[in-house]
CSV table of C-alpha atoms in Angstrom, one decimal:
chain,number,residue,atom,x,y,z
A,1,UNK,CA,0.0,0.0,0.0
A,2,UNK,CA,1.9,3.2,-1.1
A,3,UNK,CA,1.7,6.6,0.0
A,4,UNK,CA,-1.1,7.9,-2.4
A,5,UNK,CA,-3.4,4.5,-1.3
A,6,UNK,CA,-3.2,5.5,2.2
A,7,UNK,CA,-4.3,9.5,1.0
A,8,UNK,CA,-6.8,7.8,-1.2
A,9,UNK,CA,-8.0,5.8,1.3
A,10,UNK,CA,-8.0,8.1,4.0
A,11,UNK,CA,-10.2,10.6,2.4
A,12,UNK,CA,-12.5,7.7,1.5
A,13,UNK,CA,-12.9,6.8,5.0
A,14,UNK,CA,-13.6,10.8,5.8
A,15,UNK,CA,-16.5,11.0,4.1
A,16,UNK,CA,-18.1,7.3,4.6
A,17,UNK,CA,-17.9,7.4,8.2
A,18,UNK,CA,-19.4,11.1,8.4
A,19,UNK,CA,-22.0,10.1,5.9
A,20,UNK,CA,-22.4,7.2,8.3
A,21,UNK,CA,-23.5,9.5,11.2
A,22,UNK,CA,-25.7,11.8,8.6
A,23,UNK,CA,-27.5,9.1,7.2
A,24,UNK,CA,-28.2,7.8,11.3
A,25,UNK,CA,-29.3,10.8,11.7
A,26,UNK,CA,-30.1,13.3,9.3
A,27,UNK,CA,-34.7,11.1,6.1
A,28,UNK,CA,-39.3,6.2,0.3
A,29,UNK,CA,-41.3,3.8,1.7
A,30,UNK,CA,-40.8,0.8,3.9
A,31,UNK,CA,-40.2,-3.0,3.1
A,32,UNK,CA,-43.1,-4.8,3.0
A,33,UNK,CA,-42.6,-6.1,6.4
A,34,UNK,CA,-42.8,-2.9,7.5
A,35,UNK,CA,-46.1,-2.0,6.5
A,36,UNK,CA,-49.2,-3.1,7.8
A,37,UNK,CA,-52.9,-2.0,7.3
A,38,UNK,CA,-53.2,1.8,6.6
A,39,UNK,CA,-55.7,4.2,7.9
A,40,UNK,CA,-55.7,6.4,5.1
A,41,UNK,CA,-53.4,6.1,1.6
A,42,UNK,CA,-51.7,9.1,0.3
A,43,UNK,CA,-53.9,11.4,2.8
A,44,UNK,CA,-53.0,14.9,3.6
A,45,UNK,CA,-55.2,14.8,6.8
A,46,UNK,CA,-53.5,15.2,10.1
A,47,UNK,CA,-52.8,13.4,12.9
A,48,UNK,CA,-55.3,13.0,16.4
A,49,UNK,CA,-53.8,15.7,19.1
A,50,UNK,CA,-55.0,16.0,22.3
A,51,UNK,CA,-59.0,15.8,22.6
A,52,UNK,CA,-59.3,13.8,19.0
A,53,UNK,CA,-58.3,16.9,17.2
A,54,UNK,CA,-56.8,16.7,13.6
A,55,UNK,CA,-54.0,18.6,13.2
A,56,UNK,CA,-52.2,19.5,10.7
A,57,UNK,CA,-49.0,17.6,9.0
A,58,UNK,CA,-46.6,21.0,10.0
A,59,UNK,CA,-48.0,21.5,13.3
A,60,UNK,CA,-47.3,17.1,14.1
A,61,UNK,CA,-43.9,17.6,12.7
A,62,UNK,CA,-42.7,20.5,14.6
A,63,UNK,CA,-44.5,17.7,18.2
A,64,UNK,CA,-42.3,15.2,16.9
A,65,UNK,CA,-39.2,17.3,16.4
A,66,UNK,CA,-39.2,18.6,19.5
A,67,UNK,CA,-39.8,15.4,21.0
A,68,UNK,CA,-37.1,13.5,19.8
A,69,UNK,CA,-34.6,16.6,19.9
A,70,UNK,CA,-35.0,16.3,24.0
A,71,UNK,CA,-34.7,12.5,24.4
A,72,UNK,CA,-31.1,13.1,23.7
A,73,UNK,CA,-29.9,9.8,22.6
A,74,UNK,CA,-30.9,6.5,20.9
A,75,UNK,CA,-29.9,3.1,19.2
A,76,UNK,CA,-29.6,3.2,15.3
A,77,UNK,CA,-29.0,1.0,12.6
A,78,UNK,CA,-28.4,2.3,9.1
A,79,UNK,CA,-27.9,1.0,6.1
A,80,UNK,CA,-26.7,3.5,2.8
A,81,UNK,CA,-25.8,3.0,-0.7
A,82,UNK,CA,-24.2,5.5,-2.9
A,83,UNK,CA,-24.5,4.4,-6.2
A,84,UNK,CA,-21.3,2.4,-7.2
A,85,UNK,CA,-19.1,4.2,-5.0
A,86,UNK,CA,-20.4,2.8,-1.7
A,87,UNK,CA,-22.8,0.6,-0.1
A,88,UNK,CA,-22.7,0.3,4.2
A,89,UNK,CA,-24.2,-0.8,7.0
A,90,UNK,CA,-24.0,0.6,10.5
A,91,UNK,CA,-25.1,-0.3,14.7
A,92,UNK,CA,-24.4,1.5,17.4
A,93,UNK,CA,-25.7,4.4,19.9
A,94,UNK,CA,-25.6,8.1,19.3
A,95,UNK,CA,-26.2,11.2,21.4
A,96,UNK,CA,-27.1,14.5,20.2
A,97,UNK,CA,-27.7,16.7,23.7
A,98,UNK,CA,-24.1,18.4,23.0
A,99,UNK,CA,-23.1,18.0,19.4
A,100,UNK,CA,-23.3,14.3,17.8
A,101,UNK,CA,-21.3,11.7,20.2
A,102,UNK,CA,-21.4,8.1,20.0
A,103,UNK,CA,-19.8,4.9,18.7
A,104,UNK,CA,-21.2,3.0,15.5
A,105,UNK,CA,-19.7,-0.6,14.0
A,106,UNK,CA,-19.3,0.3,9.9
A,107,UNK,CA,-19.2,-2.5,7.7
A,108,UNK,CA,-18.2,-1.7,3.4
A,109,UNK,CA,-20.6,-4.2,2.0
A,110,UNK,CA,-19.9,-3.1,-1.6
A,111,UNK,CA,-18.9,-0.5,-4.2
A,112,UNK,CA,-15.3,1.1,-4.5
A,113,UNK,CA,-14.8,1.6,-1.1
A,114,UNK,CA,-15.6,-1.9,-0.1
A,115,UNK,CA,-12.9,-2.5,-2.3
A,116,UNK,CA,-10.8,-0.2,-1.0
A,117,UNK,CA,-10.9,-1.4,2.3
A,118,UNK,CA,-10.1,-5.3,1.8
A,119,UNK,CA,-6.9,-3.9,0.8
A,120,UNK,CA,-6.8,-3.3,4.6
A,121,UNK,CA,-7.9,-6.6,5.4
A,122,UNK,CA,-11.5,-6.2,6.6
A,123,UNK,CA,-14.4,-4.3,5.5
A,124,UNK,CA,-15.4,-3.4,9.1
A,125,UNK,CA,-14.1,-0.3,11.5
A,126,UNK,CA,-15.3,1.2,14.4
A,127,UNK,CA,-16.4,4.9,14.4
A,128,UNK,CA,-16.6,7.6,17.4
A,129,UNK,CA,-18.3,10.9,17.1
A,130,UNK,CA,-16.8,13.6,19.5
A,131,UNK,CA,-18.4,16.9,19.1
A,132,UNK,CA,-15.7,18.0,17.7
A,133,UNK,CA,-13.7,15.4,15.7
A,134,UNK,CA,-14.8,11.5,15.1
A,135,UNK,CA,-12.5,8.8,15.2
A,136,UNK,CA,-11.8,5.9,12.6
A,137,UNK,CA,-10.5,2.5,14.0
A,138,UNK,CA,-8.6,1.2,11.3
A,139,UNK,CA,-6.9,-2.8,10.5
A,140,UNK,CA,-3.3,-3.6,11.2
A,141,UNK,CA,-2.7,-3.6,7.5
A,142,UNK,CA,-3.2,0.0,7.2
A,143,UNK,CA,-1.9,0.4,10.5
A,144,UNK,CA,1.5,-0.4,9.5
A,145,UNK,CA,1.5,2.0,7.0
A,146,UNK,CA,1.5,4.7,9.0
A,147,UNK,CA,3.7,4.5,11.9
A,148,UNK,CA,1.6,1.6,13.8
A,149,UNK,CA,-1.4,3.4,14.5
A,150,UNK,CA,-4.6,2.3,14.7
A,151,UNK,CA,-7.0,5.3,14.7
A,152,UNK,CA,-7.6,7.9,12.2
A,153,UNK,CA,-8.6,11.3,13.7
A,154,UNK,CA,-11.2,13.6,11.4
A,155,UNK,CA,-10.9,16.9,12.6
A,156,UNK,CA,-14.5,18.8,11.4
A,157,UNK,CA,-12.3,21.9,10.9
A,158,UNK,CA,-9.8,19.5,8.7
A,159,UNK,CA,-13.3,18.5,6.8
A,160,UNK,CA,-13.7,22.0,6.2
A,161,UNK,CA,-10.3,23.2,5.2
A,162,UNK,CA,-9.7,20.3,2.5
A,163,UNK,CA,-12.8,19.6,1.3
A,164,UNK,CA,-14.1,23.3,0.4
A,165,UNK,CA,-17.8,23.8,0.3
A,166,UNK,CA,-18.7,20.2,0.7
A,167,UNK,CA,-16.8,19.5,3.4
A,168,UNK,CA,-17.7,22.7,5.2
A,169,UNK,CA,-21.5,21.5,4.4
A,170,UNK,CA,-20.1,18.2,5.7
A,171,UNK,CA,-18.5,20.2,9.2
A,172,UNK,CA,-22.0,21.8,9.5
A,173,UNK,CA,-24.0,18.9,8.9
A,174,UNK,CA,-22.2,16.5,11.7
A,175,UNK,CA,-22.2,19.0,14.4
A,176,UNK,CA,-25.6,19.9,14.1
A,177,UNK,CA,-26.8,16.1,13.0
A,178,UNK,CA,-29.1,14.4,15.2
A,179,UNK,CA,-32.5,12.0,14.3
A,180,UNK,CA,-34.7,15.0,13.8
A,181,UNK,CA,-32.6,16.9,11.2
A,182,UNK,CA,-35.0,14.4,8.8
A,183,UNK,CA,-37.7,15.8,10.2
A,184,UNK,CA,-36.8,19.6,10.2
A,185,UNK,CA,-35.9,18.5,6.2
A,186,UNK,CA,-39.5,17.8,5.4
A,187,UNK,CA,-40.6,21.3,7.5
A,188,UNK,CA,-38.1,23.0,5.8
A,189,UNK,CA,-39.3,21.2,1.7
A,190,UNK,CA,-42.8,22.9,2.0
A,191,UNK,CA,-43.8,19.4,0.7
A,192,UNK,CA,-45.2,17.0,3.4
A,193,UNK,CA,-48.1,14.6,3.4
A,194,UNK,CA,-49.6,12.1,6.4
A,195,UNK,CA,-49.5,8.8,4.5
A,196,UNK,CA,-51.2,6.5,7.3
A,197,UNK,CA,-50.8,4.2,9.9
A,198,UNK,CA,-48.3,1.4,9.6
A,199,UNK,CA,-46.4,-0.5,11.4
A,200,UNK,CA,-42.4,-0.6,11.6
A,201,UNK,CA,-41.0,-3.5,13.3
A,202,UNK,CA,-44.0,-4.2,15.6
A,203,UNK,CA,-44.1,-0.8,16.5
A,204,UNK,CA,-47.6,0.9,15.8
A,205,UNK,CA,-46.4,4.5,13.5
A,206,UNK,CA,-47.7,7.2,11.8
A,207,UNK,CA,-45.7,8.0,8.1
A,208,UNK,CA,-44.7,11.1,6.9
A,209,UNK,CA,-43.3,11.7,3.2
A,210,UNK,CA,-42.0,14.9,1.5
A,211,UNK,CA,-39.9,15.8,-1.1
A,212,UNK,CA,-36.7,18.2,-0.9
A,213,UNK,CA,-34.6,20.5,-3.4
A,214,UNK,CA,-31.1,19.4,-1.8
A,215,UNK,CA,-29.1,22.4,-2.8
A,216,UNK,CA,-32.2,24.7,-1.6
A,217,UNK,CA,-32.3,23.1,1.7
A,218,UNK,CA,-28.8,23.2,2.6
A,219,UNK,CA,-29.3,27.6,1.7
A,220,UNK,CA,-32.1,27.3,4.5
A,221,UNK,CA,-30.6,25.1,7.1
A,222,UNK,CA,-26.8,26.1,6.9
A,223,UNK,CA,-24.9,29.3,7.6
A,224,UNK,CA,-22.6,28.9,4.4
A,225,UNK,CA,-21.2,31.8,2.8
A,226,UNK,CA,-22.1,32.4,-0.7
A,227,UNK,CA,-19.2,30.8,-2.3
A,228,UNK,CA,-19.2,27.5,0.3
A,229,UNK,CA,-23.2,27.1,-0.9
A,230,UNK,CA,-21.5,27.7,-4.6
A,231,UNK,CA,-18.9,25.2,-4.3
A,232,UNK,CA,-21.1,22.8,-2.6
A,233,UNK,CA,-24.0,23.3,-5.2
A,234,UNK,CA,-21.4,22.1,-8.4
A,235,UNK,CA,-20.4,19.3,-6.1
A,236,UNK,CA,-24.2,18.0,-6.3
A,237,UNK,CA,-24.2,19.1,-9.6
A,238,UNK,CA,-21.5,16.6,-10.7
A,239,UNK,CA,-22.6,13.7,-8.0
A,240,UNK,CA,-26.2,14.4,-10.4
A,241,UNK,CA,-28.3,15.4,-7.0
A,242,UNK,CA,-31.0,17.5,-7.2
A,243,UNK,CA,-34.0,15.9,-5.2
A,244,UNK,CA,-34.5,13.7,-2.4
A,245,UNK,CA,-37.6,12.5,-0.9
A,246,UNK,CA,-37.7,12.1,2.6
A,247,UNK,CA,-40.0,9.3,4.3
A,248,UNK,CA,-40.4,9.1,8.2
A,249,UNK,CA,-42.3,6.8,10.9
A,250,UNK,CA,-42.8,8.0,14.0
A,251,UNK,CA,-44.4,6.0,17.2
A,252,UNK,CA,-47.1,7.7,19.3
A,253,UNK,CA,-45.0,9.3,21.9
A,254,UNK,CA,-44.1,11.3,19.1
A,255,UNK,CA,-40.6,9.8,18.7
A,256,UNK,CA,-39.0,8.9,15.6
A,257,UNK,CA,-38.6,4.8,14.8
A,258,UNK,CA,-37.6,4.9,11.3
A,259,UNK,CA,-36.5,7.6,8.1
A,260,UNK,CA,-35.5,6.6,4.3
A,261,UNK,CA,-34.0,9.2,2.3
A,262,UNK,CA,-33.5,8.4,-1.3
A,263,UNK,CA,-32.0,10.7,-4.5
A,264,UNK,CA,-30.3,9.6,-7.7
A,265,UNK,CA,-26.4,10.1,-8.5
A,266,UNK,CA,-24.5,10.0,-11.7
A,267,UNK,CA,-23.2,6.4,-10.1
A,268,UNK,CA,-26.2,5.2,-9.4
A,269,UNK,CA,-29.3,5.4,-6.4
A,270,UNK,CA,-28.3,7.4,-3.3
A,271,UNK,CA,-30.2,5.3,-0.5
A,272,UNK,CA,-30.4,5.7,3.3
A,273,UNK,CA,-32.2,4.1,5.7
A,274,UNK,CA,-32.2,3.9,9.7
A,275,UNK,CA,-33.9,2.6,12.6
A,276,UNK,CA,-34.2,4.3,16.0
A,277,UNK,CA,-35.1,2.4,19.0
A,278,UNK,CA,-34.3,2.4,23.3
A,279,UNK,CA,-34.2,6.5,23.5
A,280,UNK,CA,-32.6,7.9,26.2
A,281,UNK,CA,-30.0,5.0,26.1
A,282,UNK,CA,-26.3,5.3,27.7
A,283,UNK,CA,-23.6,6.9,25.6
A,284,UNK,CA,-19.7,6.2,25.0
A,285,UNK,CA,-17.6,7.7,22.8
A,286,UNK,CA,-13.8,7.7,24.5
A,287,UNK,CA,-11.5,9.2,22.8
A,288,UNK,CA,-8.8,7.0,21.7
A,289,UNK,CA,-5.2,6.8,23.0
A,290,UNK,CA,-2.8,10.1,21.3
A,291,UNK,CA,-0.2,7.4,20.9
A,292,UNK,CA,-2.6,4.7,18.8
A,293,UNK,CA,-3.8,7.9,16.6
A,294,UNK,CA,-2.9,9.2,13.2
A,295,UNK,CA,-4.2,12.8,12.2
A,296,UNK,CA,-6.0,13.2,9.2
A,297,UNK,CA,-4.7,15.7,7.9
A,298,UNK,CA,-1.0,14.8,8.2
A,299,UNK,CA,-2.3,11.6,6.4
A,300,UNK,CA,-3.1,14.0,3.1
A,301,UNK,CA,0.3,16.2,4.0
A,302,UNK,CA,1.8,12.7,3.1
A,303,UNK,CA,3.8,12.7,0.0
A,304,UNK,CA,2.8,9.2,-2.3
A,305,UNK,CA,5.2,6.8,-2.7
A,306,UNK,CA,6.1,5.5,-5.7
């Protein structure tokens, strides 16, 4: 593994293991296991509040964002695919009281960077979110390439610096992530309908779908400058992103169980999915020793090998 394989690499692992966390917790349709009888198919109608009241799609979203915003913590699996570049799955726990915090097991399951990683020797790592840096446990293989070390530290500010718009989009976007970002999404599309009752895993939910203008949502929901929104836009432009739409199921304490978010990419179907479950739940996310730790960016600073 030369020099520019290890850069290569690096960055690869940068922007699947923070597109991990977004997907965990940034939102079509369900499996068929998922779905049971409906109440009502493609319905606008709200959902009951308090008395048997209907209320209104925006008014239940902005309940069940600030319900799951204050239960601070949860257990997700996801599961994302990227066109060719990528597909992943993910478990763990994540907190989102003081910044995004948590540990997830990532496992490549295909695409390029599935690829990338057997040169490693394994398709799985371990990734901690810090509020501000998250970590990437990495295989002996690579390990030995650089000095012995285990862990690979991303830096959000690093994100920023060399990645331009996207990766200051990408900064943003992880220390303000948390499960109701999908929901704030469909609030923020203007585009939100109550498609029924259903249920998700056993779990009696009400579903929610919209549809959102990526490169408009990110103006709404960021503070980019002009030329961070610019740069990011022609990024989406040349991944071929314009839309997503945004599905959610949420239980009747107002918390969210499940959200899909799906777009189309020049490589292919941008999907991902995740399940919430056992709010409230104990979170880790130690930081790993400084002497088992490679920093990011002195990884890029690295001059390839012939």
């Amino acid at each position: 593994m030369n020099g520019m394989t290890v850069r290569r690499l690096a960055l690869g692992i940068a922007t699947a293991t923070a597109l991990t966390g977004l997907a965990a917790c940034g939102s079509s349709g369900g499996s068929d296991d998922d779905k049971g009888s409906s109440d009502s198919k493609g319905s606008s109608d709200g959902s009951k509040g308090k008395g048997g009241l209907d209320i209104s799609p925006i008014a239940a979203l902005r309940q069940i964002e600030s319900t799951t915003d204050k239960a601070d913590s949860a257990k997700v699996e996801s599961e994302t695919t990227m066109g060719s570049a990528m597909s992943m799955k993910a478990s763990g726990s994540l907190g989102w009281a003081d910044g995004l915090t948590g540990t997830m097991t990532i496992t490549y399951t295909g695409g390029q960077m599935a690829e990338t990683m057997r040169q490693t020797g394994s398709t799985s790592m371990e990734a901690r979110y810090r509020p501000d840096a998250y970590y990437a446990k990495m295989g002996d293989r690579f390990a030995a390439q650089i000095g012995g070390k285990h862990w690979v530290k991303y830096a959000y500010d690093d994100l920023e610096r060399i990645g331009g718009g996207s990766g200051a989009y990408m900064k943003d976007a992880m220390q303000n992530s948390t499960p109701h970002q999908s929901v704030k999404m469909l609030l923020a599309s203007g585009d939100v309908k109550k498609v029924g009752r259903e249920k998700v895993r056993g779990v009696n939910t009400t579903h929610y779908s919209g549809t959102v203008d990526v490169a408009e949502l990110a103006e709404k929901s960021s503070g980019l400058s002009e030329s961070q929104l610019a740069d990011m836009k022609k990024q989406l432009e040349q991944a071929g992103v314009t839309t997503e739409t945004v599905d959610i199921w949420v239980n009747d304490e107002n918390l969210l169980v499940k959200k899909v978010e799906k777009g189309q990419m020049k490589t292919g179907e941008l999907s991902a999915t995740a399940y919430y479950s056992d709010y409230g739940t104990a979170v880790s996310a130690e930081e790993p020793p400084a002497s088992d730790t490679a920093d990011f960016r002195d990884l890029m600073n690295r001059q390839p090998t012939t």
